[in-house]
Amino acid sequence: MNKVRIPIALQQAVMRCLREKLQLARQHFSVEFPEPKVVYQQRGTTAGTAWLQAWEIRLNPVLLMENQQPFIDEVVPHELAHLLVFRQFGRVPPHGREWRQMMESVLRVPASRTHQFEIASVQSKTFPYLCRCQQHQLTVRRHNRVLRGESEYRCRQCGEKLRFIAIENL
């Protein structure tokens, strides 16, 4: 896997945003939250994840490079909010009332559950499968599990087992 090099200025912008939002939380709760570790190792179409017990935020370097400031403005506070909610309220629904309140009232950012970034550059190949009601796209990992006989997948709508459609049949 090729490692994406994040320019130092972009890493500094990420940390500036993180520290600014962390300061808002410290003032709001009168609590000295530690600075989370930031790692640029998130893969796939996910922009970022919060590792609660590790007090760590993982960011997708490709999506960060492609979207820079919008990514920083949306994803960094989103993941920080998960950490802060965990620290303040324990285990609660990931995008529930506490998280939305943390985003909007404390961090002063609109609470959006998903990003709207273009994902073509990070999207993996999929394979077409059919059931009786629709066509599905399975990831390489799931497709390989089907081929090896390790898994079978069913449609959530009709319950039928999914069948692989060879490309020639399309």
Tab-separated table of N, CA and C in Angstrom:
chain	number	residue	atom	x	y	z
A	1	MET	N	0.847	-1.185	0.000
A	1	MET	CA	0.000	0.000	0.000
A	1	MET	C	0.886	1.240	0.000
A	2	ASN	N	0.614	2.168	-0.911
A	2	ASN	CA	1.366	3.418	-0.954
A	2	ASN	C	0.909	4.329	0.162
A	3	LYS	N	1.886	4.850	0.877
A	3	LYS	CA	1.575	5.746	1.978
A	3	LYS	C	1.462	7.165	1.437
A	4	VAL	N	0.361	7.830	1.743
A	4	VAL	CA	0.138	9.203	1.313
A	4	VAL	C	0.883	10.118	2.274
A	5	ARG	N	1.689	11.020	1.728
A	5	ARG	CA	2.431	11.967	2.561
A	5	ARG	C	1.599	13.226	2.735
A	6	ILE	N	1.277	13.542	3.979
A	6	ILE	CA	0.491	14.735	4.303
A	6	ILE	C	1.464	15.891	4.518
A	7	PRO	N	1.335	16.973	3.740
A	7	PRO	CA	2.220	18.129	3.952
A	7	PRO	C	2.100	18.645	5.393
A	8	ILE	N	3.216	19.113	5.920
A	8	ILE	CA	3.253	19.564	7.310
A	8	ILE	C	2.246	20.684	7.556
A	9	ALA	N	2.060	21.572	6.581
A	9	ALA	CA	1.105	22.678	6.747
A	9	ALA	C	-0.319	22.145	6.928
A	10	LEU	N	-0.653	21.062	6.232
A	10	LEU	CA	-1.982	20.467	6.360
A	10	LEU	C	-2.121	19.769	7.721
A	11	GLN	N	-1.080	19.091	8.166
A	11	GLN	CA	-1.097	18.476	9.497
A	11	GLN	C	-1.257	19.550	10.580
A	12	GLN	N	-0.595	20.673	10.384
A	12	GLN	CA	-0.709	21.771	11.344
A	12	GLN	C	-2.124	22.344	11.352
A	13	ALA	N	-2.751	22.429	10.184
A	13	ALA	CA	-4.135	22.924	10.108
A	13	ALA	C	-5.086	21.976	10.841
A	14	VAL	N	-4.858	20.671	10.703
A	14	VAL	CA	-5.661	19.673	11.424
A	14	VAL	C	-5.514	19.897	12.928
A	15	MET	N	-4.281	20.052	13.380
A	15	MET	CA	-4.026	20.216	14.820
A	15	MET	C	-4.574	21.549	15.339
A	16	ARG	N	-4.526	22.594	14.525
A	16	ARG	CA	-5.101	23.881	14.938
A	16	ARG	C	-6.591	23.745	15.192
A	17	CYS	N	-7.280	23.102	14.257
A	17	CYS	CA	-8.723	22.879	14.405
A	17	CYS	C	-8.998	22.025	15.640
A	18	LEU	N	-8.264	20.949	15.790
A	18	LEU	CA	-8.452	20.052	16.926
A	18	LEU	C	-8.274	20.804	18.248
A	19	ARG	N	-7.215	21.583	18.352
A	19	ARG	CA	-6.938	22.312	19.587
A	19	ARG	C	-7.983	23.389	19.865
A	20	GLU	N	-8.447	24.041	18.794
A	20	GLU	CA	-9.490	25.073	18.963
A	20	GLU	C	-10.779	24.450	19.499
A	21	LYS	N	-11.182	23.330	18.923
A	21	LYS	CA	-12.422	22.663	19.348
A	21	LYS	C	-12.253	22.051	20.744
A	22	LEU	N	-11.081	21.532	21.021
A	22	LEU	CA	-10.808	20.972	22.341
A	22	LEU	C	-10.886	22.059	23.411
A	23	GLN	N	-10.415	23.248	23.093
A	23	GLN	CA	-10.481	24.369	24.030
A	23	GLN	C	-11.933	24.757	24.320
A	24	LEU	N	-12.779	24.716	23.290
A	24	LEU	CA	-14.205	24.996	23.503
A	24	LEU	C	-14.805	23.994	24.494
A	25	ALA	N	-14.449	22.721	24.339
A	25	ALA	CA	-14.959	21.676	25.238
A	25	ALA	C	-14.431	21.877	26.653
A	26	ARG	N	-13.166	22.235	26.771
A	26	ARG	CA	-12.579	22.466	28.096
A	26	ARG	C	-13.312	23.601	28.811
A	27	GLN	N	-13.587	24.679	28.077
A	27	GLN	CA	-14.289	25.820	28.670
A	27	GLN	C	-15.727	25.456	29.046
A	28	HIS	N	-16.391	24.736	28.160
A	28	HIS	CA	-17.790	24.369	28.387
A	28	HIS	C	-17.945	23.475	29.623
A	29	PHE	N	-17.104	22.467	29.745
A	29	PHE	CA	-17.235	21.477	30.823
A	29	PHE	C	-16.342	21.777	32.030
A	30	SER	N	-15.471	22.750	31.907
A	30	SER	CA	-14.486	23.033	32.966
A	30	SER	C	-13.702	21.770	33.320
A	31	VAL	N	-13.282	21.072	32.278
A	31	VAL	CA	-12.519	19.829	32.422
A	31	VAL	C	-11.289	19.934	31.517
A	32	GLU	N	-10.164	19.428	31.988
A	32	GLU	CA	-8.923	19.456	31.208
A	32	GLU	C	-8.816	18.169	30.386
A	33	PHE	N	-9.395	18.168	29.185
A	33	PHE	CA	-9.310	17.005	28.296
A	33	PHE	C	-7.907	16.936	27.693
A	34	PRO	N	-7.302	15.751	27.647
A	34	PRO	CA	-5.992	15.633	26.990
A	34	PRO	C	-6.150	15.732	25.469
A	35	GLU	N	-5.082	16.090	24.806
A	35	GLU	CA	-5.102	16.165	23.340
A	35	GLU	C	-5.051	14.745	22.786
A	36	PRO	N	-5.985	14.386	21.901
A	36	PRO	CA	-5.951	13.028	21.340
A	36	PRO	C	-4.805	12.869	20.342
A	37	LYS	N	-4.376	11.638	20.183
A	37	LYS	CA	-3.377	11.304	19.167
A	37	LYS	C	-4.087	11.324	17.809
A	38	VAL	N	-3.452	11.874	16.788
A	38	VAL	CA	-4.014	11.900	15.435
A	38	VAL	C	-3.132	11.037	14.542
A	39	VAL	N	-3.754	10.075	13.867
A	39	VAL	CA	-3.053	9.139	12.997
A	39	VAL	C	-3.701	9.213	11.616
A	40	TYR	N	-2.891	9.202	10.577
A	40	TYR	CA	-3.399	9.285	9.203
A	40	TYR	C	-3.363	7.906	8.562
A	41	GLN	N	-4.190	6.987	9.087
A	41	GLN	CA	-4.178	5.602	8.615
A	41	GLN	C	-5.555	5.071	8.236
A	42	GLN	N	-6.580	5.896	8.235
A	42	GLN	CA	-7.920	5.412	7.885
A	42	GLN	C	-7.947	5.083	6.399
A	43	ARG	N	-8.542	3.947	6.064
A	43	ARG	CA	-8.598	3.528	4.656
A	43	ARG	C	-10.033	3.432	4.188
A	44	GLY	N	-10.189	3.262	2.889
A	44	GLY	CA	-11.507	3.093	2.296
A	44	GLY	C	-12.239	4.415	2.162
A	45	THR	N	-13.569	4.340	2.216
A	45	THR	CA	-14.403	5.526	2.008
A	45	THR	C	-14.724	6.257	3.306
A	46	THR	N	-14.278	5.720	4.423
A	46	THR	CA	-14.498	6.356	5.723
A	46	THR	C	-13.531	7.515	5.886
A	47	ALA	N	-14.041	8.686	6.242
A	47	ALA	CA	-13.191	9.869	6.396
A	47	ALA	C	-12.374	9.803	7.679
A	48	GLY	N	-12.976	9.295	8.746
A	48	GLY	CA	-12.260	9.224	10.010
A	48	GLY	C	-12.966	8.323	10.995
A	49	THR	N	-12.223	7.918	12.027
A	49	THR	CA	-12.813	7.136	13.113
A	49	THR	C	-12.206	7.611	14.428
A	50	ALA	N	-12.987	7.465	15.477
A	50	ALA	CA	-12.518	7.794	16.824
A	50	ALA	C	-12.319	6.484	17.566
A	51	TRP	N	-11.119	6.274	18.083
A	51	TRP	CA	-10.809	5.100	18.883
A	51	TRP	C	-10.922	5.527	20.332
A	52	LEU	N	-12.043	5.181	20.940
A	52	LEU	CA	-12.427	5.738	22.230
A	52	LEU	C	-11.431	5.438	23.345
A	53	GLN	N	-11.139	4.158	23.572
A	53	GLN	CA	-10.251	3.806	24.683
A	53	GLN	C	-8.823	4.297	24.443
A	54	ALA	N	-8.393	4.339	23.193
A	54	ALA	CA	-7.026	4.773	22.867
A	54	ALA	C	-6.912	6.301	22.839
A	55	TRP	N	-8.055	6.996	22.899
A	55	TRP	CA	-8.098	8.466	22.806
A	55	TRP	C	-7.330	8.897	21.551
A	56	GLU	N	-7.796	8.322	20.417
A	56	GLU	CA	-7.090	8.497	19.150
A	56	GLU	C	-8.090	8.782	18.038
A	57	ILE	N	-7.690	9.636	17.111
A	57	ILE	CA	-8.491	9.932	15.922
A	57	ILE	C	-7.699	9.466	14.716
A	58	ARG	N	-8.354	8.649	13.879
A	58	ARG	CA	-7.720	8.186	12.632
A	58	ARG	C	-8.395	8.896	11.474
A	59	LEU	N	-7.576	9.507	10.623
A	59	LEU	CA	-8.079	10.264	9.485
A	59	LEU	C	-7.625	9.624	8.175
A	60	ASN	N	-8.477	9.719	7.160
A	60	ASN	CA	-8.188	9.180	5.839
A	60	ASN	C	-7.293	10.176	5.101
A	61	PRO	N	-6.029	9.813	4.840
A	61	PRO	CA	-5.104	10.764	4.220
A	61	PRO	C	-5.492	11.156	2.792
A	62	VAL	N	-6.082	10.228	2.046
A	62	VAL	CA	-6.465	10.531	0.663
A	62	VAL	C	-7.612	11.540	0.638
A	63	LEU	N	-8.637	11.291	1.439
A	63	LEU	CA	-9.765	12.226	1.480
A	63	LEU	C	-9.342	13.579	2.059
A	64	LEU	N	-8.424	13.572	3.013
A	64	LEU	CA	-7.908	14.830	3.558
A	64	LEU	C	-7.192	15.621	2.471
A	65	MET	N	-6.327	14.974	1.719
A	65	MET	CA	-5.577	15.661	0.654
A	65	MET	C	-6.521	16.198	-0.429
A	66	GLU	N	-7.560	15.445	-0.744
A	66	GLU	CA	-8.475	15.848	-1.817
A	66	GLU	C	-9.459	16.932	-1.385
A	67	ASN	N	-9.746	17.034	-0.093
A	67	ASN	CA	-10.796	17.949	0.374
A	67	ASN	C	-10.316	18.997	1.378
A	68	GLN	N	-9.128	18.910	1.823
A	68	GLN	CA	-8.438	19.785	2.756
A	68	GLN	C	-9.313	20.558	3.739
A	69	GLN	N	-9.619	21.821	3.511
A	69	GLN	CA	-10.312	22.626	4.528
A	69	GLN	C	-11.715	22.102	4.851
A	70	PRO	N	-12.530	21.733	3.852
A	70	PRO	CA	-13.845	21.156	4.221
A	70	PRO	C	-13.698	19.893	5.079
A	71	PHE	N	-12.690	19.082	4.788
A	71	PHE	CA	-12.428	17.873	5.566
A	71	PHE	C	-12.096	18.256	7.013
A	72	ILE	N	-11.192	19.207	7.173
A	72	ILE	CA	-10.779	19.643	8.513
A	72	ILE	C	-11.974	20.208	9.275
A	73	ASP	N	-12.769	21.032	8.616
A	73	ASP	CA	-13.907	21.689	9.272
A	73	ASP	C	-14.997	20.709	9.696
A	74	GLU	N	-15.157	19.612	8.964
A	74	GLU	CA	-16.238	18.665	9.249
A	74	GLU	C	-15.772	17.435	10.025
A	75	VAL	N	-14.717	16.795	9.545
A	75	VAL	CA	-14.326	15.480	10.064
A	75	VAL	C	-13.608	15.574	11.407
A	76	VAL	N	-12.711	16.527	11.552
A	76	VAL	CA	-11.957	16.636	12.810
A	76	VAL	C	-12.904	16.873	13.998
A	77	PRO	N	-13.824	17.863	13.927
A	77	PRO	CA	-14.756	18.032	15.049
A	77	PRO	C	-15.681	16.824	15.246
A	78	HIS	N	-16.094	16.190	14.147
A	78	HIS	CA	-16.974	15.018	14.217
A	78	HIS	C	-16.333	13.926	15.067
A	79	GLU	N	-15.068	13.611	14.769
A	79	GLU	CA	-14.385	12.536	15.497
A	79	GLU	C	-14.037	12.966	16.923
A	80	LEU	N	-13.651	14.209	17.101
A	80	LEU	CA	-13.376	14.719	18.443
A	80	LEU	C	-14.635	14.633	19.308
A	81	ALA	N	-15.781	14.943	18.736
A	81	ALA	CA	-17.045	14.867	19.475
A	81	ALA	C	-17.291	13.454	20.002
A	82	HIS	N	-16.954	12.435	19.211
A	82	HIS	CA	-17.107	11.050	19.680
A	82	HIS	C	-16.252	10.804	20.927
A	83	LEU	N	-15.012	11.267	20.896
A	83	LEU	CA	-14.127	11.080	22.053
A	83	LEU	C	-14.668	11.807	23.280
A	84	LEU	N	-15.082	13.057	23.081
A	84	LEU	CA	-15.569	13.860	24.201
A	84	LEU	C	-16.846	13.278	24.806
A	85	VAL	N	-17.740	12.804	23.949
A	85	VAL	CA	-18.982	12.193	24.434
A	85	VAL	C	-18.655	10.939	25.242
A	86	PHE	N	-17.731	10.137	24.758
A	86	PHE	CA	-17.346	8.925	25.482
A	86	PHE	C	-16.781	9.289	26.859
A	87	ARG	N	-15.947	10.310	26.906
A	87	ARG	CA	-15.316	10.724	28.161
A	87	ARG	C	-16.359	11.288	29.134
A	88	GLN	N	-17.336	12.025	28.621
A	88	GLN	CA	-18.322	12.679	29.486
A	88	GLN	C	-19.511	11.791	29.858
A	89	PHE	N	-19.949	10.941	28.910
A	89	PHE	CA	-21.201	10.193	29.115
A	89	PHE	C	-21.044	8.675	29.054
A	90	GLY	N	-19.857	8.174	28.741
A	90	GLY	CA	-19.669	6.735	28.601
A	90	GLY	C	-20.206	6.245	27.257
A	91	ARG	N	-20.577	4.981	27.232
A	91	ARG	CA	-21.077	4.394	25.979
A	91	ARG	C	-22.526	4.815	25.747
A	92	VAL	N	-22.722	5.550	24.667
A	92	VAL	CA	-24.060	5.994	24.247
A	92	VAL	C	-24.148	5.777	22.739
A	93	PRO	N	-25.335	5.883	22.138
A	93	PRO	CA	-25.424	5.720	20.685
A	93	PRO	C	-24.454	6.674	19.961
A	94	PRO	N	-23.739	6.187	18.925
A	94	PRO	CA	-22.668	6.962	18.299
A	94	PRO	C	-23.083	8.337	17.756
A	95	HIS	N	-24.255	8.454	17.200
A	95	HIS	CA	-24.701	9.753	16.677
A	95	HIS	C	-26.013	10.173	17.333
A	96	GLY	N	-26.102	9.867	18.607
A	96	GLY	CA	-27.319	10.152	19.367
A	96	GLY	C	-27.374	11.582	19.886
A	97	ARG	N	-28.281	11.775	20.814
A	97	ARG	CA	-28.558	13.096	21.378
A	97	ARG	C	-27.305	13.750	21.956
A	98	GLU	N	-26.513	12.987	22.715
A	98	GLU	CA	-25.310	13.549	23.342
A	98	GLU	C	-24.295	14.017	22.297
A	99	TRP	N	-24.120	13.205	21.254
A	99	TRP	CA	-23.168	13.560	20.193
A	99	TRP	C	-23.630	14.808	19.446
A	100	ARG	N	-24.912	14.847	19.092
A	100	ARG	CA	-25.444	16.024	18.370
A	100	ARG	C	-25.294	17.281	19.219
A	101	GLN	N	-25.579	17.158	20.498
A	101	GLN	CA	-25.449	18.295	21.405
A	101	GLN	C	-23.981	18.737	21.513
A	102	MET	N	-23.073	17.773	21.570
A	102	MET	CA	-21.641	18.085	21.638
A	102	MET	C	-21.207	18.828	20.375
A	103	MET	N	-21.658	18.361	19.239
A	103	MET	CA	-21.285	18.997	17.969
A	103	MET	C	-21.813	20.433	17.906
A	104	GLU	N	-23.102	20.594	18.163
A	104	GLU	CA	-23.735	21.889	17.926
A	104	GLU	C	-23.542	22.880	19.072
A	105	SER	N	-23.759	22.458	20.298
A	105	SER	CA	-23.703	23.386	21.442
A	105	SER	C	-22.289	23.649	21.930
A	106	VAL	N	-21.452	22.613	21.907
A	106	VAL	CA	-20.110	22.758	22.469
A	106	VAL	C	-19.086	23.118	21.382
A	107	LEU	N	-19.028	22.308	20.321
A	107	LEU	CA	-18.016	22.525	19.280
A	107	LEU	C	-18.456	23.523	18.206
A	108	ARG	N	-19.749	23.864	18.223
A	108	ARG	CA	-20.310	24.870	17.302
A	108	ARG	C	-20.128	24.505	15.827
A	109	VAL	N	-20.459	23.257	15.531
A	109	VAL	CA	-20.376	22.715	14.173
A	109	VAL	C	-21.686	21.995	13.884
A	110	PRO	N	-22.249	22.130	12.671
A	110	PRO	CA	-23.467	21.374	12.345
A	110	PRO	C	-23.231	19.869	12.515
A	111	ALA	N	-24.193	19.182	13.110
A	111	ALA	CA	-24.068	17.740	13.372
A	111	ALA	C	-24.468	16.961	12.127
A	112	SER	N	-23.468	16.501	11.388
A	112	SER	CA	-23.707	15.698	10.190
A	112	SER	C	-23.078	14.329	10.397
A	113	ARG	N	-23.874	13.290	10.193
A	113	ARG	CA	-23.402	11.926	10.441
A	113	ARG	C	-22.436	11.431	9.372
A	114	THR	N	-22.636	11.864	8.126
A	114	THR	CA	-21.812	11.353	7.028
A	114	THR	C	-21.231	12.496	6.212
A	115	HIS	N	-20.107	12.230	5.589
A	115	HIS	CA	-19.494	13.244	4.727
A	115	HIS	C	-20.071	13.141	3.326
A	116	GLN	N	-19.891	14.196	2.539
A	116	GLN	CA	-20.368	14.231	1.161
A	116	GLN	C	-19.201	14.356	0.175
A	117	PHE	N	-18.023	13.911	0.565
A	117	PHE	CA	-16.847	14.028	-0.288
A	117	PHE	C	-16.915	13.026	-1.432
A	118	GLU	N	-16.310	13.373	-2.553
A	118	GLU	CA	-16.190	12.461	-3.685
A	118	GLU	C	-15.299	11.303	-3.247
A	119	ILE	N	-15.736	10.062	-3.503
A	119	ILE	CA	-15.000	8.896	-2.993
A	119	ILE	C	-14.446	7.991	-4.089
A	120	ALA	N	-14.541	8.425	-5.348
A	120	ALA	CA	-14.103	7.566	-6.456
A	120	ALA	C	-12.658	7.093	-6.289
A	121	SER	N	-11.784	7.947	-5.792
A	121	SER	CA	-10.359	7.590	-5.672
A	121	SER	C	-10.096	6.581	-4.561
A	122	VAL	N	-11.011	6.412	-3.623
A	122	VAL	CA	-10.790	5.499	-2.500
A	122	VAL	C	-11.765	4.322	-2.484
A	123	GLN	N	-12.656	4.287	-3.476
A	123	GLN	CA	-13.658	3.227	-3.509
A	123	GLN	C	-13.066	1.972	-4.138
A	124	SER	N	-13.300	0.846	-3.494
A	124	SER	CA	-12.755	-0.407	-4.015
A	124	SER	C	-13.716	-1.017	-5.039
A	125	LYS	N	-13.191	-1.976	-5.800
A	125	LYS	CA	-13.973	-2.677	-6.809
A	125	LYS	C	-15.096	-3.473	-6.133
A	126	THR	N	-16.245	-3.511	-6.778
A	126	THR	CA	-17.360	-4.304	-6.265
A	126	THR	C	-17.799	-5.319	-7.312
A	127	PHE	N	-18.585	-6.299	-6.875
A	127	PHE	CA	-19.047	-7.366	-7.750
A	127	PHE	C	-20.571	-7.423	-7.699
A	128	PRO	N	-21.212	-7.575	-8.889
A	128	PRO	CA	-22.674	-7.571	-8.945
A	128	PRO	C	-23.285	-8.905	-8.495
A	129	TYR	N	-24.312	-8.803	-7.643
A	129	TYR	CA	-25.068	-9.963	-7.178
A	129	TYR	C	-26.543	-9.639	-7.339
A	130	LEU	N	-27.354	-10.675	-7.521
A	130	LEU	CA	-28.801	-10.512	-7.673
A	130	LEU	C	-29.564	-11.300	-6.627
A	131	CYS	N	-30.740	-10.787	-6.311
A	131	CYS	CA	-31.737	-11.536	-5.557
A	131	CYS	C	-33.005	-11.425	-6.404
A	132	ARG	N	-34.170	-11.726	-5.836
A	132	ARG	CA	-35.377	-11.635	-6.664
A	132	ARG	C	-35.882	-10.204	-6.832
A	133	CYS	N	-35.422	-9.269	-5.974
A	133	CYS	CA	-35.991	-7.920	-6.043
A	133	CYS	C	-35.035	-6.816	-6.511
A	134	GLN	N	-33.716	-7.069	-6.496
A	134	GLN	CA	-32.806	-5.995	-6.881
A	134	GLN	C	-31.398	-6.516	-7.134
A	135	GLN	N	-30.529	-5.618	-7.627
A	135	GLN	CA	-29.112	-5.943	-7.786
A	135	GLN	C	-28.354	-5.347	-6.607
A	136	HIS	N	-27.325	-6.073	-6.130
A	136	HIS	CA	-26.488	-5.645	-5.011
A	136	HIS	C	-25.042	-5.562	-5.482
A	137	GLN	N	-24.226	-4.791	-4.793
A	137	GLN	CA	-22.788	-4.714	-5.059
A	137	GLN	C	-22.057	-5.202	-3.813
A	138	LEU	N	-21.306	-6.287	-3.945
A	138	LEU	CA	-20.530	-6.810	-2.827
A	138	LEU	C	-19.067	-6.402	-2.977
A	139	THR	N	-18.420	-6.134	-1.857
A	139	THR	CA	-17.012	-5.763	-1.860
A	139	THR	C	-16.165	-6.963	-2.264
A	140	VAL	N	-14.910	-6.718	-2.589
A	140	VAL	CA	-13.969	-7.787	-2.936
A	140	VAL	C	-13.894	-8.807	-1.801
A	141	ARG	N	-13.806	-8.312	-0.567
A	141	ARG	CA	-13.693	-9.204	0.596
A	141	ARG	C	-14.917	-10.126	0.695
A	142	ARG	N	-16.109	-9.577	0.581
A	142	ARG	CA	-17.328	-10.410	0.675
A	142	ARG	C	-17.441	-11.355	-0.512
A	143	HIS	N	-17.104	-10.870	-1.717
A	143	HIS	CA	-17.144	-11.700	-2.918
A	143	HIS	C	-16.212	-12.903	-2.754
A	144	ASN	N	-15.008	-12.659	-2.255
A	144	ASN	CA	-14.058	-13.763	-2.054
A	144	ASN	C	-14.554	-14.753	-1.010
A	145	ARG	N	-15.227	-14.283	0.011
A	145	ARG	CA	-15.796	-15.189	1.022
A	145	ARG	C	-16.857	-16.090	0.404
A	146	VAL	N	-17.654	-15.537	-0.508
A	146	VAL	CA	-18.665	-16.340	-1.203
A	146	VAL	C	-17.976	-17.388	-2.070
A	147	LEU	N	-16.957	-16.969	-2.840
A	147	LEU	CA	-16.245	-17.896	-3.732
A	147	LEU	C	-15.594	-19.038	-2.956
A	148	ARG	N	-15.074	-18.759	-1.766
A	148	ARG	CA	-14.429	-19.800	-0.942
A	148	ARG	C	-15.447	-20.627	-0.158
A	149	GLY	N	-16.722	-20.271	-0.246
A	149	GLY	CA	-17.755	-21.000	0.472
A	149	GLY	C	-17.796	-20.689	1.964
A	150	GLU	N	-17.189	-19.604	2.386
A	150	GLU	CA	-17.150	-19.236	3.802
A	150	GLU	C	-18.387	-18.466	4.252
A	151	SER	N	-19.033	-17.779	3.308
A	151	SER	CA	-20.188	-16.944	3.659
A	151	SER	C	-21.231	-16.974	2.561
A	152	GLU	N	-22.436	-16.655	2.972
A	152	GLU	CA	-23.491	-16.377	2.000
A	152	GLU	C	-24.203	-15.130	2.512
A	153	TYR	N	-24.715	-14.353	1.586
A	153	TYR	CA	-25.378	-13.101	1.949
A	153	TYR	C	-26.800	-13.118	1.423
A	154	ARG	N	-27.704	-12.511	2.194
A	154	ARG	CA	-29.119	-12.462	1.839
A	154	ARG	C	-29.577	-11.023	1.731
A	155	CYS	N	-30.563	-10.821	0.864
A	155	CYS	CA	-31.149	-9.499	0.682
A	155	CYS	C	-31.944	-9.132	1.937
A	156	ARG	N	-31.794	-7.911	2.392
A	156	ARG	CA	-32.538	-7.457	3.573
A	156	ARG	C	-34.014	-7.233	3.259
A	157	GLN	N	-34.343	-7.025	1.991
A	157	GLN	CA	-35.735	-6.781	1.602
A	157	GLN	C	-36.515	-8.084	1.438
A	158	CYS	N	-36.018	-8.958	0.534
A	158	CYS	CA	-36.783	-10.172	0.223
A	158	CYS	C	-36.265	-11.424	0.938
A	159	GLY	N	-35.062	-11.349	1.529
A	159	GLY	CA	-34.519	-12.485	2.267
A	159	GLY	C	-33.871	-13.549	1.409
A	160	GLU	N	-33.892	-13.373	0.096
A	160	GLU	CA	-33.313	-14.381	-0.797
A	160	GLU	C	-31.786	-14.331	-0.767
A	161	LYS	N	-31.171	-15.510	-0.935
A	161	LYS	CA	-29.718	-15.602	-1.007
A	161	LYS	C	-29.227	-14.894	-2.274
A	162	LEU	N	-28.163	-14.097	-2.115
A	162	LEU	CA	-27.620	-13.372	-3.270
A	162	LEU	C	-26.830	-14.318	-4.159
A	163	ARG	N	-26.996	-14.127	-5.501
A	163	ARG	CA	-26.268	-14.941	-6.478
A	163	ARG	C	-25.379	-14.035	-7.325
A	164	PHE	N	-24.148	-14.478	-7.522
A	164	PHE	CA	-23.185	-13.717	-8.309
A	164	PHE	C	-23.592	-13.709	-9.774
A	165	ILE	N	-23.479	-12.549	-10.389
A	165	ILE	CA	-23.755	-12.421	-11.833
A	165	ILE	C	-22.405	-12.252	-12.511
A	166	ALA	N	-22.028	-13.222	-13.342
A	166	ALA	CA	-20.786	-13.073	-14.094
A	166	ALA	C	-20.928	-11.847	-14.992
A	167	ILE	N	-19.864	-11.107	-15.160
A	167	ILE	CA	-19.870	-9.860	-15.933
A	167	ILE	C	-20.411	-10.082	-17.331
A	168	GLU	N	-20.111	-11.246	-17.937
A	168	GLU	CA	-20.576	-11.535	-19.302
A	168	GLU	C	-22.105	-11.555	-19.384
A	169	ASN	N	-22.788	-11.855	-18.265
A	169	ASN	CA	-24.241	-11.946	-18.270
A	169	ASN	C	-24.922	-10.580	-18.245
A	170	LEU	N	-24.180	-9.500	-17.975
A	170	LEU	CA	-24.808	-8.180	-17.875
A	170	LEU	C	-25.047	-7.568	-19.215
